[in-house]
Each structure stands twice: as structure tokens, then as C-alpha cells.
Short mmCIF file of C-alpha atoms and ligand atoms in Angstrom, two decimals:
data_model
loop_
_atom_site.label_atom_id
_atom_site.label_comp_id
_atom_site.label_asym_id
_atom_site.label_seq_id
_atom_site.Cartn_x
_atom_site.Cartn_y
_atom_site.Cartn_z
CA UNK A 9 175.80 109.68 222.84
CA UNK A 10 178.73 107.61 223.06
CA UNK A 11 181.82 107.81 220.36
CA UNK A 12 182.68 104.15 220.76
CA UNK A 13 181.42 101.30 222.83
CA UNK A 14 183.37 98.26 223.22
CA UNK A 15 181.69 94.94 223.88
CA UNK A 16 183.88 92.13 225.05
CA UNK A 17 186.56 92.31 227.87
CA UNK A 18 188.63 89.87 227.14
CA UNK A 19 192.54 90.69 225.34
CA UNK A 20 190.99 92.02 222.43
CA UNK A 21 188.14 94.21 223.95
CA UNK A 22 190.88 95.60 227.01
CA UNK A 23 193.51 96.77 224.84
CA UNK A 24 190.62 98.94 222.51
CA UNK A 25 189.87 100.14 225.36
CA UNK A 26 193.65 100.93 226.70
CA UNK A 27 193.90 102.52 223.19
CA UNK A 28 190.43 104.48 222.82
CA UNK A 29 191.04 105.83 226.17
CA UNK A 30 194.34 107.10 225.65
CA UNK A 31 192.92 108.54 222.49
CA UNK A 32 190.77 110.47 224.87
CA UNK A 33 187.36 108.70 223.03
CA UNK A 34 186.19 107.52 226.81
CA UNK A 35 185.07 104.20 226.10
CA UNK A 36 182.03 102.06 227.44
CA UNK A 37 182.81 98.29 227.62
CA UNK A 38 180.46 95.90 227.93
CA UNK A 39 182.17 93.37 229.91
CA UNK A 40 179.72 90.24 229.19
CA UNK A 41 178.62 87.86 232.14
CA UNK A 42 183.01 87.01 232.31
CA UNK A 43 184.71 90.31 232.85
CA UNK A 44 188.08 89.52 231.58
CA UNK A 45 187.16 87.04 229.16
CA UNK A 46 188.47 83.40 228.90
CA UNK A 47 192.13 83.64 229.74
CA UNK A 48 190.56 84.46 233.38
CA UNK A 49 189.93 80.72 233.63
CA UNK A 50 193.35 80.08 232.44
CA UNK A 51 196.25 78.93 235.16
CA UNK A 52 199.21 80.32 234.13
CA UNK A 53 200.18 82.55 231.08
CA UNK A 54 203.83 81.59 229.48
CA UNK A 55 203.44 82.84 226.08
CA UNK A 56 202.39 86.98 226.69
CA UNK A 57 205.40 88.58 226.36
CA UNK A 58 206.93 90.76 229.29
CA UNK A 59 205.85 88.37 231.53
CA UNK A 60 209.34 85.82 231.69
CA UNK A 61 208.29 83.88 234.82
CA UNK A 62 204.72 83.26 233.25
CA UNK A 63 201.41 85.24 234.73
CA UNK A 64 198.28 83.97 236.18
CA UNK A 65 195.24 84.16 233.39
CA UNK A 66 192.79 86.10 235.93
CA UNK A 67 195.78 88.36 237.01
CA UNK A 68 197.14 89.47 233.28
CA UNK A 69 193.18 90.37 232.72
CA UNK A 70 192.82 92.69 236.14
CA UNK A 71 196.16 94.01 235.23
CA UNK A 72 194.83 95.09 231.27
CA UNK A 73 191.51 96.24 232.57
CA UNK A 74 193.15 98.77 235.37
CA UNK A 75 195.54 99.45 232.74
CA UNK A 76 192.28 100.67 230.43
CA UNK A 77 190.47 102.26 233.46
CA UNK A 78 193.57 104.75 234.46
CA UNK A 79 193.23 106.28 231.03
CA UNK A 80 189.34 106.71 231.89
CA UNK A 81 187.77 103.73 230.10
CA UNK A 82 184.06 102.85 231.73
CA UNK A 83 183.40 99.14 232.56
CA UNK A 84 179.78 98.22 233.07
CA UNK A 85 180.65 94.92 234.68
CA UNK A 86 178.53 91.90 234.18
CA UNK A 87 176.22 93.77 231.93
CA UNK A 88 174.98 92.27 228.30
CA UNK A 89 174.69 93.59 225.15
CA UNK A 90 171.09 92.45 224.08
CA UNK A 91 170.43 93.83 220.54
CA UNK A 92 172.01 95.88 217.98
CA UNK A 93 170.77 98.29 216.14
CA UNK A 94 173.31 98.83 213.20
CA UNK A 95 170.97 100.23 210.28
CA UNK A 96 170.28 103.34 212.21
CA UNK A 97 173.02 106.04 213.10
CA UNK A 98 173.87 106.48 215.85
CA UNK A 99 173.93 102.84 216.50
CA UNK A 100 172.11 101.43 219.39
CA UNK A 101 173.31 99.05 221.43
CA UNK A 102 170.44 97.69 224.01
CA UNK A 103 172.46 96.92 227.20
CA UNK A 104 170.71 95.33 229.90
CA UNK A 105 167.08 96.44 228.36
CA UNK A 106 168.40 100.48 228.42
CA UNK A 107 169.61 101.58 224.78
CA UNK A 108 172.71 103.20 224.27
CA UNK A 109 173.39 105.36 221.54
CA UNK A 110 177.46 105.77 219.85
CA UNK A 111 178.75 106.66 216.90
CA UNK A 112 181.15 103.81 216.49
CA UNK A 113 181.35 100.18 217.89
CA UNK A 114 183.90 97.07 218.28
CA UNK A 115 182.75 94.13 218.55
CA UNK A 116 185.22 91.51 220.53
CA UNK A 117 182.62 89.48 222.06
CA UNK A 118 185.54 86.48 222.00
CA UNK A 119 184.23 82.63 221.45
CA UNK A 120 182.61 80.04 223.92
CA UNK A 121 182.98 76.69 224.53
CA UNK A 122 182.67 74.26 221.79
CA UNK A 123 179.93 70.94 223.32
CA UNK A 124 180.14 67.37 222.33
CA UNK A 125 176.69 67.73 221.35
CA UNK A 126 175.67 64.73 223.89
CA UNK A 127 172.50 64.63 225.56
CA UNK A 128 174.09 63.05 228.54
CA UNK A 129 176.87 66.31 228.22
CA UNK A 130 173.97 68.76 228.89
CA UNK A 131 172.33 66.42 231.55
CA UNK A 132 175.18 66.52 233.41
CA UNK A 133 176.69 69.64 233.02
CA UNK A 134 177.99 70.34 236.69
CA UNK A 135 177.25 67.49 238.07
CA UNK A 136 180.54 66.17 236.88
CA UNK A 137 180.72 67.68 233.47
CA UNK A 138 182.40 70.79 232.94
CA UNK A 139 184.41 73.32 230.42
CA UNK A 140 186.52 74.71 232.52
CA UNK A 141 189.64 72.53 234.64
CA UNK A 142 190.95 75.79 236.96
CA UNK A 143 187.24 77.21 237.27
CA UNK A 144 185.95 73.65 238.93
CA UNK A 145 189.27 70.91 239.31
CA UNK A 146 189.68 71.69 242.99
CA UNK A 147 185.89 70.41 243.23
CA UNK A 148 185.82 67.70 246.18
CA UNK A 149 183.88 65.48 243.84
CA UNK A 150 187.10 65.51 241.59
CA UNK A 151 189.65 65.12 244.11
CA UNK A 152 191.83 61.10 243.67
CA UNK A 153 189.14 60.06 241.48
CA UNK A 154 190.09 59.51 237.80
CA UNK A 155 189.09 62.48 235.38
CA UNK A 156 188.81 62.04 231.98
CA UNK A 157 189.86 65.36 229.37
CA UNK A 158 188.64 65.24 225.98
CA UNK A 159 190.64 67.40 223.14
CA UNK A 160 194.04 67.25 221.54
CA UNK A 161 194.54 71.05 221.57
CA UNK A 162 196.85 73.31 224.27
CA UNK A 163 193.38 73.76 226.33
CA UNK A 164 192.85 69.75 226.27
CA UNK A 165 196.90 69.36 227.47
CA UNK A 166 196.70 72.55 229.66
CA UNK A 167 193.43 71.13 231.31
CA UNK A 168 194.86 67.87 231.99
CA UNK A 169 197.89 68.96 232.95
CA UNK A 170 196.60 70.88 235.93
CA UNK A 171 194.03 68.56 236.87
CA UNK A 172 196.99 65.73 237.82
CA UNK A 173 197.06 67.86 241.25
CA UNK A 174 193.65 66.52 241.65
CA UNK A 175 192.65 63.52 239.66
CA UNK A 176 194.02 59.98 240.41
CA UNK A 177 194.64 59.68 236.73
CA UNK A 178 193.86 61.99 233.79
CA UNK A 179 192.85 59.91 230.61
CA UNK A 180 192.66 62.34 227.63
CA UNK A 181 190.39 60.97 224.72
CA UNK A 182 191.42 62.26 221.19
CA UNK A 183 189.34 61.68 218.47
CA UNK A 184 192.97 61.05 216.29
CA UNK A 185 196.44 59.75 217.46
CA UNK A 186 197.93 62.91 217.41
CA UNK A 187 197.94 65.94 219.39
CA UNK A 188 197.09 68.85 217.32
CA UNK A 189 198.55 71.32 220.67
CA UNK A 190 202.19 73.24 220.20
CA UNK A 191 205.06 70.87 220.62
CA UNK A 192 206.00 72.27 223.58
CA UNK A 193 202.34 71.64 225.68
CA UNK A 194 202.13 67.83 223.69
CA UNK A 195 205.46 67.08 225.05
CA UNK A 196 205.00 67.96 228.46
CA UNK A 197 201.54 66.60 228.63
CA UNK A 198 202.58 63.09 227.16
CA UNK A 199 205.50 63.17 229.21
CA UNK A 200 203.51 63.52 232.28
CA UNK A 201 203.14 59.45 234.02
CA UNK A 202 199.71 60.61 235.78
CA UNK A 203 198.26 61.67 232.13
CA UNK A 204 196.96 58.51 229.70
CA UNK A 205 196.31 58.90 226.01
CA UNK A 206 193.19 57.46 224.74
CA UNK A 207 193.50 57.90 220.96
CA UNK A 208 191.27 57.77 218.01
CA UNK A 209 188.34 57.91 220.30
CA UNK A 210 185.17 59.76 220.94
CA UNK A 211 182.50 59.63 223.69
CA UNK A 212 179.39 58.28 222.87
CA UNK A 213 177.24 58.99 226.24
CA UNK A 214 178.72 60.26 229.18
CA UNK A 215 177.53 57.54 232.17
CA UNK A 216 175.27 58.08 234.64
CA UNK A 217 171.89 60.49 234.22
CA UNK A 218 170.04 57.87 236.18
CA UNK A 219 172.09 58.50 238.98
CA UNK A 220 172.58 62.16 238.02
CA UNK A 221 176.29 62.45 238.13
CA UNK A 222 179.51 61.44 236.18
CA UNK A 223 180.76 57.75 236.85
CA UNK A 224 182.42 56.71 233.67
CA UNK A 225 182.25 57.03 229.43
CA UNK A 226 181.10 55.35 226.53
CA UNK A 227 183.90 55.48 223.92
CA UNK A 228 184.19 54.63 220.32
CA UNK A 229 187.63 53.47 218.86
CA UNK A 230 187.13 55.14 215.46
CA UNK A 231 189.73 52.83 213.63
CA UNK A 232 188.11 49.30 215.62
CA UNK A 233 185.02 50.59 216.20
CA UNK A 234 185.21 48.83 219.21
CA UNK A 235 183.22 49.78 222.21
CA UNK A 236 184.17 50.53 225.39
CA UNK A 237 183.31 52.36 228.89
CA UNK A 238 186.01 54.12 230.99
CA UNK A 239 184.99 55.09 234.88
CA UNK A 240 185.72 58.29 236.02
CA UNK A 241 184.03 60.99 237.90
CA UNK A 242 184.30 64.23 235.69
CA UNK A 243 184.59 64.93 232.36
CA UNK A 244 186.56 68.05 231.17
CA UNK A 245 185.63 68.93 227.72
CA UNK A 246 188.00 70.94 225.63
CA UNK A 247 187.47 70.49 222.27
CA UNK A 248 188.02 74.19 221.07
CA UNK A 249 185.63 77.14 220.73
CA UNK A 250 182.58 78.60 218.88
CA UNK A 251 182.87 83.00 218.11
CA UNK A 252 180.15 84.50 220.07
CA UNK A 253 178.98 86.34 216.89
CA UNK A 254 174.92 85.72 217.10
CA UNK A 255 174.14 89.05 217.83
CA UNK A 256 175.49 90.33 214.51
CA UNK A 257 173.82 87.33 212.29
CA UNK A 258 172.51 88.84 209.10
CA UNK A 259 174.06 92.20 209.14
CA UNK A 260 178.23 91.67 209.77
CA UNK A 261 179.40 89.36 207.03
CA UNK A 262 180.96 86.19 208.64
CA UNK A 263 181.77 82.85 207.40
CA UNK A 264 180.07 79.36 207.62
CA UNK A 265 181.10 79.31 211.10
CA UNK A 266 180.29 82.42 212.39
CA UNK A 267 183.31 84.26 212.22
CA UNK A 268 183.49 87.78 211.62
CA UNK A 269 185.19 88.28 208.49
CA UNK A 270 187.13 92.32 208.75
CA UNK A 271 187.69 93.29 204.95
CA UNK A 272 190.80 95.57 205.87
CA UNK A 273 192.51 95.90 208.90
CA UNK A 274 189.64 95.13 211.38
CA UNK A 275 187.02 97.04 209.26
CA UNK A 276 183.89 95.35 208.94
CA UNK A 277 180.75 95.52 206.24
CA UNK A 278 179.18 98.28 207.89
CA UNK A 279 181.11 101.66 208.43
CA UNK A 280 181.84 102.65 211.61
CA UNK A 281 181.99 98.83 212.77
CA UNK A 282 185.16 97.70 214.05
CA UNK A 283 186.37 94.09 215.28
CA UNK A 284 188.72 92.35 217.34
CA UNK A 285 189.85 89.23 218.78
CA UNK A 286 188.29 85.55 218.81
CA UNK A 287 185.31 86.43 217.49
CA UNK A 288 186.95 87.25 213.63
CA UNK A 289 189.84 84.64 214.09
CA UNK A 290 190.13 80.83 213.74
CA UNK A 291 193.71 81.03 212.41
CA UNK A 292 195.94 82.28 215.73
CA UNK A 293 193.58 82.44 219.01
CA UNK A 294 196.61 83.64 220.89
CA UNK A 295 196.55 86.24 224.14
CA UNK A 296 198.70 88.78 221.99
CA UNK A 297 196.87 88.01 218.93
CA UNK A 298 193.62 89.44 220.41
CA UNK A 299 195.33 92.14 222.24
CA UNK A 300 197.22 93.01 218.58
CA UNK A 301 193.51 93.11 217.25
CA UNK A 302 192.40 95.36 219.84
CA UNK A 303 194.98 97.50 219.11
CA UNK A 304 194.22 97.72 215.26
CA UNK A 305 190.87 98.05 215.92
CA UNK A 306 191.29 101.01 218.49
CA UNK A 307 193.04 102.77 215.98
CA UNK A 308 190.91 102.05 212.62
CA UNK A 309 187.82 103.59 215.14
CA UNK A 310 190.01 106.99 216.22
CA UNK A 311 190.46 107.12 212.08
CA UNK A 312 187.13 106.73 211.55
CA UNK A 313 186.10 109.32 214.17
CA UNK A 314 188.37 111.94 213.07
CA UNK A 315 187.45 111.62 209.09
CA UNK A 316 183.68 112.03 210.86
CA UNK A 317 184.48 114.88 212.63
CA UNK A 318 186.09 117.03 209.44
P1 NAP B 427 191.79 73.74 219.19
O1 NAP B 427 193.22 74.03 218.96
O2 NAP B 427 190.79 74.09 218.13
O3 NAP B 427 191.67 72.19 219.51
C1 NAP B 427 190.42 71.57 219.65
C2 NAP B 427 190.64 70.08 219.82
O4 NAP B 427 189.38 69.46 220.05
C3 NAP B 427 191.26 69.44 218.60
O5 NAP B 427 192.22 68.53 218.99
C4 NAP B 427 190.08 68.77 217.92
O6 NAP B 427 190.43 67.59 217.27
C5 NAP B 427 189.19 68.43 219.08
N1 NAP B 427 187.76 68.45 218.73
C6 NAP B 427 187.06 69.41 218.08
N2 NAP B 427 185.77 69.08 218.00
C7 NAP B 427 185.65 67.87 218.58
C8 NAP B 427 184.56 67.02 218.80
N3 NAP B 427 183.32 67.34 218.43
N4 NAP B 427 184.78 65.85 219.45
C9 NAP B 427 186.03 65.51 219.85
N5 NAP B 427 187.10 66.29 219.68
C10 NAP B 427 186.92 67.46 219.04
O7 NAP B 427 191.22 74.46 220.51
P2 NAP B 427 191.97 74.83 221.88
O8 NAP B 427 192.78 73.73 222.38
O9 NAP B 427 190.88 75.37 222.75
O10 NAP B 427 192.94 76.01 221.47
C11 NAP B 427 192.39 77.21 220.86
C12 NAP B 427 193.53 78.19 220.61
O11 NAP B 427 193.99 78.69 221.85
C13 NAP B 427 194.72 77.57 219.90
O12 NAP B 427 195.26 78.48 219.00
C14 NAP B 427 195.69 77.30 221.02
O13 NAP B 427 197.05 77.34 220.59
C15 NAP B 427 195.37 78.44 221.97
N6 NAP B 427 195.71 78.08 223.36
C16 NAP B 427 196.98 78.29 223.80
C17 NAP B 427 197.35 77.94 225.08
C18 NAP B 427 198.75 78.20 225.52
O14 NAP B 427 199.57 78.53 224.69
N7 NAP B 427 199.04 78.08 226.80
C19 NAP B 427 196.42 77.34 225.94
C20 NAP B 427 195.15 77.09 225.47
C21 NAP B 427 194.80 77.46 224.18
P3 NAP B 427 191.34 67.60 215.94
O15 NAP B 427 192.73 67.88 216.41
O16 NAP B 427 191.15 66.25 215.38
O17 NAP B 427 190.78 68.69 215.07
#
């Protein structure tokens, strides 16, 4: 039996680990099909302190996981947690179809990308339509064409940001005339002469599934109403994220959204249930936030553990 298993690798899950480890509890994360989480698609880092110059995403993540593993935290890489059993102790956790028994658990499964809920979005998807700007911008298909970003958050400025080393011209469509990113990424981004604001729009159809790739967008002006289609040949969509909570539906109290909702510290509705990270936070969503969680949540478990053990 296992004293705590960690799914999620991402800040949140990699510094429970770091801390369960060190606390000698020799951890089992499940990493998820993105060992590292997110911030591995990220460029670069400026905002996790200790790191003046800035870090690559994918880098800060190997760093945190070796960081977790030298204390003698287990990674099963790549591997999915497919059910939970939380009514029974131990709990089981049903990884990759074998079920793993522990006495504790922390959920910091992180969040996903958030769709425009177009048809043409999921038609397309890689075949010009994508989530992720460092994962795919280097793409031949992308490179001096015009690209079009959608989003008024730091992903939507980061994205666009990076992909004027590719694009021709970045257009990024916000559904307002105001970027809702820090000051610091807004300014930069509108700053930028390759980078044109489309505001108070949203994309209606994403152009072409008969010819089964991206050539342009159908945009609505929501103040006009006014119609209009914008060529391009990818579409970047960045318009926030979703907590990847679906596994605990029914038996961890969330909100309306899905988001875990810890009563204190990073407790959760059932004893012995910790969380951490994305998944239980629509207020920060920072690197440091997550890893903070993490931490808390490392520590509410070793509690927990101990008060079992007297
Ligand atoms: P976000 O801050 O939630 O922004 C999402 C954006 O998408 C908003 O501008 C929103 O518009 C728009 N949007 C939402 N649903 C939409 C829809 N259906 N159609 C069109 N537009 C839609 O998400 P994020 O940019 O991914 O950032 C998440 C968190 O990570 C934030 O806390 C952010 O600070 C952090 N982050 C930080 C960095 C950095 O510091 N380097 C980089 C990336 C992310 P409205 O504004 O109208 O709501």
C-alpha cells in the first residue's frame, strides 16, 4: 500500500512530491499524458522567483521533477489515473487498468485548454488549429503566413508574442477592447508593430473544412455586429482553461465550474484527500501559486499521516 499518491506533475503535483519525499512518505506521481504539466509548453518563465534572467517552461519542470526524484519520489511517466475509489479505505486509485491502494491522495491534476466550442475548431484541430503557440508555431505551415491568436489573457499576449518569429502578422481577436493580461505582457504585446488588435470580436467558423485546413475566420464585431472574414493559416486559441476535475465529480465538492473547493488549507470533503494547484484555483493560476499549493498540501498529508499513525 502506498501512504500518498500524487496525481498531476505539473508545479503543484512536483513540489508535493519534493515535500512528501523529503518527509520520507516515498511518493507515487501520476504524471498524466504531459509530464510536467502546462508550463512545459510555456517559452520562457519571468515571474518564478530565483530565476532573474527568466527560465525556459520545459526546463523549470525537469529541474522540479529531479528535484522530487533525488529525495526518492516515483514517477510513473505518461501513466493515467482512470478511476477513484474514495469511499473505500485504503483508497484505490486505478492507474493504467492496475489498482493501487494508499492511504492518502492529492489531487493536482491542473486544468486544460478552454475550446471555442466551434464545430469547424474540432474539424480542424491540427490542421491549422491549435492550443499551444511553442508546442506547434515553428510548424512550416505557419511560417510568413498570417496567424490569428484569440484571447486577451497573458497566454493570448504570450502566444502571440512568440509567434511574430513565425507569422507574417499576428492578429489577436478579443471578444472586448481590453486586454484582461498583466500590464506588463498587454504593454509589450500592443507595443509589438507585427501584433494587430482585433477587438470586441469573436469567431464564428473557422474557414476551410472543405479544404481541410485553416485559410481564414469568420468574425463577429459584437458592438456592429458586423460580419467579417480575416485570412490566415492557423488559429491559436487561448482563451483560458477548464480544471481537470472529472474524475472526482460527485464525491469532492467543487463549484459550478468544476473547481475543487479545499475547506481549510488544501483539505478537501473527504479525509485523507488533499489538493493542489489549478485544479482548486480560478483566482491566481500562477507557477508559484501551484507550487505554494503543493507545498501546503504536502504538509496537511504528513499531518494527516502522523495523527493516523498515533
Ligand atoms: P485568462 O486570464 O482566463 O484569460 C482568458 C481570455 O480568454 C480572456 O481574455 C477571456 O476574455 C477570453 N475568453 C474566455 N472565453 C472565451 C471565449 N469563449 N471566446 C473568446 N474569448 C474568450 O486565461 P490565461 O490567459 O490562460 O491565463 C490563465 C492564468 O495564467 C492567469 O492567471 C495568467 O496571469 C496566468 N499566466 C501567466 C503568464 C505569465 O505571467 N507569463 C503566462 C500565461 C498565463 P475576457 O477577458 O473578456 O474574460
Amino acid at each position: 500500500m502506498e501512504q500518498v499518491v500524487i496525481i498531476g506533475s505539473g508545479c503543484a503535483g512536483l513540489t508535493a512530491a519534493l515535500y512528501t519525499a523529503r518527509a520520507n512518505l516515498n511518493p507515487l506521481v501520476v504524471t498524466g499524458a504531459m509530464p510536467g504539466g502546462l508550463l512545459t509548453t510555456t517559452s520562457i518563465v519571468e515571474n518564478f522567483p530565483g530565476f532573474p534572467d527568466g527560465i525556459d517552461g520545459y526546463e523549470l519542470m525537469t529541474r522540479m521533477q529531479q528535484q522530487a526524484e533525488r529525495f526518492g519520489a516515483r514517477l510513473r511517466l505518461m501513466s493515467m489515473v482512470e478511476k477513484v475509489d474514495l469511499q473505500k479505505r485504503p483508497f484505490e486509485v486505478t492507474i493504467d487498468g492496475e489498482i493501487v491502494t494508499t492511504q492518502t491522495l492529492i489531487i493536482a491534476t491542473g486544468a486544460g485548454h478552454r475550446h471555442l466550442d466551434l464545430e469547424s475548431e474540432v474539424l480542424l484541430e491540427k490542421k491549422g488549429v491549435t492550443y499551444c503557440a511553442t508546442c506547434d508555431g515553428a510548424l512550416p505551415l505557419f511560417r510568413n503566413q498570417p496567424l490569428v491568436v484569440v484571447g486577451g489573457g497573458d497566454s493570448a499576449c504570450e502566444e502571440a508574442q512568440y509567434l511574430t518569429r513565425f507569422g507574417s502578422q499576428v492578429y489577436l481577436v478579443h471578444r472586448r477592447d481590453t486586454l484582461r493580461a498583466s500590464k506588463i505582457m498587454a504593454e509589450r504585446t500592443l507595443a509589438n508593430p507585427k501584433i494587430k488588435p482585433v477587438w470586441d470580436s469573436v469567431i464564428t467558423e473557422i474557414l476551410d473544412v472543405k479544404q481541410n485546413k485553416v485559410t481564414g475566420v469568420r468574425l463577429k464585431n459584437l458592438k456592429t455586429s458586423q460580419e467579417s472574414e480575416l485570412a490566415c493559416a492557423g488559429v491559436f486559441v487561448a482563451v483560458g482553461h477548464v480544471p481537470n476535475t472529472q474524475l472526482f465529480k460527485g464525491v469532492i465538492e467543487m463549484d459550478e465550474n468544476g473547481f475543487i473547493q479545499p475547506q481549510h488549507g488544501s483539505l478537501t470533503n473527504v479525509p485523507g484527500v488533499f489538493v493542489a494547484g489549478d485544479c482548486a484555483d480560478h483566482v491566481y493560476r500562477q507557477a508559484i501559486t501551484a507550487a505554494g499549493m503543493g507545498c501546503s498540501a504536502a504538509i496537511d498529508c504528513e499531518r494527516h499521516l502522523a495523527a493516523l499513525a498515533q
